Amino acid sequence: SKLDEKDLVMLKKLGSGNSGTVSKVLHVPSQKTMAKKVILIDSKSVIQTQIIRELRILHECRSPYIIEFFGAYINNYNTIVLCMEYCNCGSLDKILPLCDPPQFPLYALKKLSYSILSGLTYLHAKHKIIHRDIKPSNVLMNHVGDFKLCDFGVSRELTNSLAMADTFVGTSMYMSPERIQGLNYGVKSDVWSMGLMLIELAKGSPVWLEEGEEESPQGPEGILDLLQRIVNEPPPTLTNKISPYTKKPYDRQLCSFIEACLVKDDSLRKSPAELLEEPHGFLAGTNMGVYDKDVKIWAKKIRKIHKAKGENSH
Ligand code: ATP
Ligand code: MG
């Protein structure tokens, strides 16, 4: 069955980013709750048709580590609407501040790493898709503690037609050195982004910012400066650092796993499939779900806080 604008009832706004706005909606005919992403685009109708065609591959992406896709359509000539599975704990950037202290527990980081690597391996092996935008806001969690990837790059035309497609959209502090340098980039670039994200979730603050800075740099100078640092400086690390909250060093295997992800030379960095095939000690047991129970209890707690916060904001 095809999705139709008139079948969707708006429930609440979830957030917005560079490319669009996401809302929680009810699809009345199926009684399914969905996340609806509205993307403003700036392109001719032939291109729009092409985008919808390119997005069709999302129907074939079926994995427990990937957000389910329900459909896409063009609305009002200049917006593309995408409907996907709704995740009721939200994205990791929203979950982090709900933790007290704002750090993910080790068992969650282990399950998260395994889930991301499995999702990336699935996308690449089955569909030749590279994610291209791994960051906390593009990984979602539900109340049973499943982690799922969303917003991966399947449509070249969509990327090209974003209404805000100036040079700095799509630039982020999670970008790998080889991508910044305009070299060939591939699945290993997503491993770099994951490593950077793990540092952020483990220590409770973004990586490339100076002490006291809260937000990513704004404006061309700030961004160019950041990109230069990623290329020129040694990779970020947690090794030999002390957590500002627990006053203890970080888990040794976590530090070593992050080092394996943040190898600057991509020819020496492992791919997601390689990291799963010869698993690092940090991932031991994750393929048998040994942390699932702990993560589920934690996710339930997060869900409660998330819900309470959502109700207060109305
Ligand atoms: P950017 O535009 O830089 O990629 P972003 O990922 O935050 O930033 P969007 O992809 O537009 O921007 O998403 C906006 C917010 O909506 C996200 O931060 C996330 O919290 C929420 N969100 C997105 N998809 C879902 C979903 N399927 N279920 C629940 N929440 C979602
Ligand atoms: Mg996103």
Coordinates of C-alpha atoms and ligand atoms in Angstrom, one line a residue:
S1 CA 0.0 0.0 0.0
K2 CA 1.2 3.5 -0.8
L3 CA 1.7 6.2 1.8
D4 CA -0.6 9.2 1.5
E5 CA -0.3 12.6 3.2
K6 CA -3.9 12.6 4.2
D7 CA -3.5 9.3 6.2
L8 CA -0.9 10.8 8.6
V9 CA -1.9 12.5 11.8
M10 CA 0.7 14.7 13.4
L11 CA 1.5 13.8 17.0
K12 CA 4.5 15.9 17.9
K13 CA 7.7 17.4 16.5
L14 CA 10.8 15.4 17.3
G15 CA 13.5 17.7 16.0
S16 CA 15.1 19.2 13.0
G17 CA 18.6 19.2 11.5
N18 CA 20.3 20.6 8.4
S19 CA 18.2 18.8 5.9
G20 CA 14.7 18.7 7.4
T21 CA 12.2 18.3 10.2
V22 CA 11.2 15.1 11.9
S23 CA 7.8 14.5 13.5
K24 CA 6.1 11.6 15.2
V25 CA 2.9 10.7 13.3
L26 CA 0.2 8.2 13.3
H27 CA -0.5 6.3 10.1
V28 CA -4.3 5.9 10.5
P29 CA -5.0 2.9 8.1
S30 CA -2.3 0.7 9.7
Q31 CA -2.5 2.4 13.2
K32 CA 1.3 2.4 13.1
T33 CA 3.3 5.2 14.8
M34 CA 6.0 6.5 12.4
A35 CA 8.7 9.1 12.2
K36 CA 8.0 11.5 9.3
K37 CA 10.9 13.4 7.9
V38 CA 10.2 16.4 5.6
I39 CA 13.0 17.6 3.5
L40 CA 12.9 20.8 1.6
I41 CA 14.5 20.5 -1.8
D42 CA 15.3 22.8 -4.6
S43 CA 15.0 20.9 -7.8
K44 CA 12.9 20.2 -10.9
S45 CA 10.2 17.5 -10.9
V46 CA 12.3 15.1 -13.1
I47 CA 14.9 15.2 -10.4
Q48 CA 12.3 14.7 -7.7
T49 CA 11.0 11.6 -9.5
Q50 CA 14.6 10.4 -9.7
I51 CA 15.0 10.9 -5.9
I52 CA 11.9 8.9 -5.2
R53 CA 13.2 6.2 -7.5
E54 CA 16.6 6.1 -5.7
L55 CA 14.9 5.9 -2.3
R56 CA 13.2 2.7 -3.3
I57 CA 16.2 0.7 -2.3
L58 CA 15.3 1.5 1.3
H59 CA 12.4 -0.9 1.0
E60 CA 14.9 -3.7 0.6
C61 CA 17.0 -2.7 3.6
R62 CA 15.8 -5.2 6.2
S63 CA 18.0 -5.7 9.3
P64 CA 17.5 -5.4 13.0
Y65 CA 20.2 -2.8 13.0
I66 CA 18.6 -0.5 10.4
I67 CA 15.5 1.7 10.8
E68 CA 12.7 0.3 8.8
F69 CA 11.5 2.4 5.8
F70 CA 7.8 2.7 5.1
G71 CA 7.8 4.9 2.0
A72 CA 8.5 8.3 0.5
Y73 CA 6.5 10.8 -1.6
I74 CA 6.7 14.3 -3.0
N75 CA 4.5 16.9 -1.4
N76 CA 3.7 20.5 -2.5
Y77 CA 6.3 20.4 -5.3
N78 CA 9.3 21.2 -3.1
T79 CA 9.3 18.7 -0.3
I80 CA 10.2 15.1 -0.1
V81 CA 8.5 13.2 2.7
L82 CA 10.1 10.0 4.1
C83 CA 8.3 7.8 6.6
M84 CA 10.2 5.4 8.8
E85 CA 10.1 3.3 12.0
Y86 CA 9.7 5.5 15.1
C87 CA 12.2 4.8 17.9
N88 CA 10.8 5.7 21.3
C89 CA 14.0 6.5 23.2
G90 CA 15.2 8.9 20.4
S91 CA 18.7 9.5 19.1
L92 CA 21.9 9.0 21.1
D93 CA 22.6 12.8 21.2
K94 CA 19.2 13.2 23.0
I95 CA 19.8 10.2 25.3
L96 CA 23.3 11.3 26.5
P97 CA 22.0 14.2 28.6
L98 CA 19.4 11.9 30.2
C99 CA 22.2 9.8 31.7
D100 CA 23.5 10.7 35.1
P101 CA 26.4 11.3 34.9
P102 CA 26.1 12.0 31.1
Q103 CA 28.1 9.0 30.1
F104 CA 26.9 5.7 28.5
P105 CA 27.5 2.6 30.6
L106 CA 30.2 0.3 29.2
Y107 CA 27.7 -2.5 28.4
A108 CA 25.7 -0.1 26.3
L109 CA 28.8 1.0 24.4
K110 CA 29.7 -2.6 23.7
K111 CA 26.2 -3.5 22.4
L112 CA 26.1 -0.2 20.4
S113 CA 29.5 -0.9 18.7
Y114 CA 28.4 -4.4 17.8
S115 CA 25.1 -3.1 16.4
I116 CA 26.7 -0.3 14.3
L117 CA 29.3 -2.7 12.9
S118 CA 26.6 -5.2 12.1
G119 CA 24.4 -2.5 10.4
L120 CA 27.3 -1.1 8.4
T121 CA 28.4 -4.6 7.3
Y122 CA 24.8 -5.5 6.3
L123 CA 24.4 -2.3 4.2
H124 CA 27.7 -2.7 2.4
A125 CA 27.6 -6.5 1.8
K126 CA 24.0 -6.7 0.7
H127 CA 23.4 -3.3 -0.9
K128 CA 26.8 -1.7 -1.5
I129 CA 25.7 1.2 0.6
I130 CA 28.1 3.3 2.6
H131 CA 26.4 5.1 5.5
R132 CA 28.4 8.4 5.2
D133 CA 26.8 10.2 8.2
I134 CA 27.5 8.2 11.4
K135 CA 26.9 10.5 14.4
P136 CA 24.9 10.3 17.6
S137 CA 21.8 11.9 16.0
N138 CA 21.7 9.2 13.3
V139 CA 21.7 6.3 15.7
L140 CA 18.4 5.6 17.5
M141 CA 17.4 3.4 20.4
N142 CA 14.1 1.9 21.5
H143 CA 12.8 0.8 24.9
V144 CA 14.2 -2.7 24.7
G145 CA 17.6 -1.4 23.9
D146 CA 17.9 -2.1 20.2
F147 CA 20.3 0.3 18.4
K148 CA 19.4 1.2 14.8
L149 CA 21.0 3.3 12.1
C150 CA 19.1 5.9 10.1
D151 CA 19.9 8.7 7.5
F152 CA 22.4 6.8 5.3
G153 CA 23.3 8.1 1.9
V154 CA 21.2 6.2 -0.7
S155 CA 20.2 9.0 -3.0
R156 CA 22.9 11.0 -4.8
E157 CA 20.2 13.3 -6.3
L158 CA 18.7 14.0 -2.9
T159 CA 22.1 15.0 -1.5
N160 CA 22.6 17.3 -4.4
S161 CA 19.2 18.9 -4.2
L162 CA 19.0 19.8 -0.5
A163 CA 17.7 23.4 -0.4
M164 CA 20.6 24.3 1.9
A165 CA 23.2 22.6 -0.2
D166 CA 25.9 25.1 0.2
T167 CA 29.5 23.9 0.7
F168 CA 29.3 23.3 4.5
V169 CA 26.1 21.3 4.7
G170 CA 27.1 17.7 5.3
T171 CA 30.4 18.8 6.9
S172 CA 30.8 17.5 10.4
M173 CA 33.3 16.8 13.1
Y174 CA 32.7 13.1 12.6
M175 CA 34.3 13.2 9.2
S176 CA 37.4 11.1 8.6
P177 CA 40.8 12.5 7.5
E178 CA 40.6 10.8 4.1
R179 CA 37.2 12.2 3.4
I180 CA 38.2 15.8 4.3
Q181 CA 41.2 15.5 2.0
G182 CA 39.0 14.5 -0.9
L183 CA 40.6 11.1 -1.2
N184 CA 38.7 7.9 -1.9
Y185 CA 36.5 7.2 1.0
G186 CA 34.6 4.0 1.8
V187 CA 33.2 1.8 4.5
K188 CA 36.3 2.5 6.7
S189 CA 35.3 6.1 6.9
D190 CA 32.2 5.1 8.9
V191 CA 34.5 3.3 11.3
W192 CA 36.3 6.5 12.0
S193 CA 33.0 8.3 12.7
M194 CA 31.9 5.5 15.0
G195 CA 35.2 5.8 17.0
L196 CA 34.7 9.5 17.5
M197 CA 31.1 9.0 18.6
L198 CA 32.2 6.4 21.1
I199 CA 34.6 8.9 22.7
E200 CA 31.8 11.4 23.0
L201 CA 29.4 9.0 24.5
A202 CA 32.0 7.5 27.0
K203 CA 33.3 10.8 28.2
G204 CA 30.1 12.9 28.0
S205 CA 31.2 15.7 25.7
P206 CA 32.0 16.2 22.0
V207 CA 35.5 15.5 20.9
W208 CA 37.0 18.2 18.9
L209 CA 35.9 21.2 20.9
E210 CA 38.1 23.2 23.3
E211 CA 37.4 23.1 27.0
G212 CA 34.2 25.0 27.7
E213 CA 32.9 25.0 24.1
E214 CA 29.5 23.4 23.9
E215 CA 28.6 23.6 20.2
S216 CA 30.3 22.8 17.0
P217 CA 32.0 25.8 15.4
Q218 CA 29.8 28.1 13.3
G219 CA 30.8 29.9 10.1
P220 CA 33.4 29.0 7.5
E221 CA 36.5 29.9 9.5
G222 CA 35.6 27.8 12.5
I223 CA 34.7 24.8 10.3
L224 CA 37.8 25.0 8.1
D225 CA 39.9 25.2 11.3
L226 CA 38.3 22.1 12.7
L227 CA 38.8 20.2 9.4
Q228 CA 42.4 21.1 9.4
R229 CA 42.9 19.8 12.9
I230 CA 41.3 16.5 12.1
V231 CA 43.8 16.1 9.2
N232 CA 46.9 17.4 11.0
E233 CA 46.6 16.4 14.7
P234 CA 47.0 12.9 16.2
P235 CA 43.7 11.0 16.5
P236 CA 41.7 11.7 19.7
T237 CA 42.0 9.1 22.4
L238 CA 40.7 8.2 25.8
T239 CA 43.8 6.3 26.7
N240 CA 45.4 7.7 29.9
K241 CA 42.6 10.1 30.4
I242 CA 40.5 10.4 33.5
S243 CA 36.7 10.7 33.5
P244 CA 35.7 14.1 34.8
Y245 CA 32.7 12.5 36.5
T246 CA 34.0 9.2 38.0
K247 CA 37.6 10.5 38.4
K248 CA 38.7 7.1 37.1
P249 CA 40.5 6.1 33.9
Y250 CA 38.3 4.7 31.1
D251 CA 38.0 1.0 30.5
R252 CA 41.2 -0.4 29.0
Q253 CA 39.5 -2.4 26.2
L254 CA 37.3 0.5 25.3
C255 CA 40.3 2.7 24.9
S256 CA 42.1 0.1 22.8
F257 CA 39.0 -0.5 20.6
I258 CA 38.6 3.3 20.0
E259 CA 42.3 3.4 19.0
A260 CA 41.6 0.7 16.4
C261 CA 38.7 2.8 15.0
L262 CA 40.6 6.0 14.9
V263 CA 43.6 5.0 12.8
K264 CA 44.2 8.0 10.6
D265 CA 45.5 6.1 7.6
D266 CA 42.5 4.4 6.2
S267 CA 44.6 1.7 4.5
L268 CA 45.6 0.6 8.0
R269 CA 42.2 1.0 9.5
K270 CA 39.9 -2.1 9.6
S271 CA 36.5 -2.3 7.9
P272 CA 33.3 -3.0 9.8
A273 CA 33.3 -6.6 8.5
E274 CA 37.0 -7.1 9.6
L275 CA 36.2 -5.7 13.1
L276 CA 33.4 -8.3 13.4
E277 CA 35.4 -11.2 11.9
E278 CA 38.4 -10.9 14.3
P279 CA 36.6 -9.3 17.2
H280 CA 38.5 -7.1 19.6
G281 CA 38.4 -8.1 23.2
F282 CA 36.0 -5.1 23.8
L283 CA 33.4 -6.9 21.7
A284 CA 33.7 -10.3 23.4
G285 CA 30.3 -11.9 23.9
T286 CA 28.3 -9.2 22.0
N287 CA 27.5 -11.6 19.2
M288 CA 25.8 -13.8 21.7
G289 CA 23.9 -11.0 23.3
V290 CA 25.6 -11.2 26.7
Y291 CA 24.9 -7.5 27.4
D292 CA 21.3 -7.4 26.1
K293 CA 19.7 -7.8 29.5
D294 CA 21.7 -5.0 31.1
V295 CA 21.0 -2.7 28.1
K296 CA 17.3 -3.5 28.2
I297 CA 17.1 -2.5 31.9
W298 CA 19.0 0.7 31.1
A299 CA 16.8 1.5 28.1
K300 CA 13.7 1.1 30.2
K301 CA 15.0 3.7 32.6
I302 CA 15.9 6.0 29.7
R303 CA 12.5 5.5 28.2
K304 CA 10.9 6.6 31.5
I305 CA 13.0 9.8 31.8
H306 CA 12.4 10.5 28.1
K307 CA 8.6 10.2 28.6
A308 CA 8.5 12.4 31.7
K309 CA 10.5 15.1 29.9
G310 CA 8.3 14.9 26.8
E311 CA 5.2 15.4 29.0
N312 CA 6.7 18.4 30.8
S313 CA 7.5 20.2 27.6
H314 CA 3.8 20.4 26.7
Ligands
ATP1 P1 21.5 16.5 10.6 O1 20.5 17.2 9.8 O2 22.8 17.3 10.8 O3 21.7 15.1 10.1 P2 19.9 15.4 12.8 O4 20.2 14.0 12.5 O5 19.7 15.8 14.2 O6 20.9 16.4 12.1 P3 17.3 15.0 11.5 O7 17.9 13.8 10.8 O8 16.5 15.9 10.7 O9 18.5 15.8 12.0 O10 16.6 14.5 12.8 C1 16.1 15.4 13.8 C2 15.8 14.7 15.1 O11 14.7 13.8 15.0 C3 17.0 13.7 15.5 O12 17.9 14.4 16.2 C4 16.3 12.6 16.3 O13 16.4 12.9 17.7 C5 14.9 12.7 15.8 N1 14.6 11.5 15.0 C6 15.0 11.3 13.7 N2 14.5 10.1 13.2 C7 13.8 9.5 14.2 C8 13.1 8.2 14.4 N3 13.0 7.4 13.4 N4 12.6 8.0 15.6 C9 12.7 8.9 16.6 N5 13.3 10.0 16.5 C10 13.9 10.4 15.4
MG2 MG 19.6 12.6 11.2

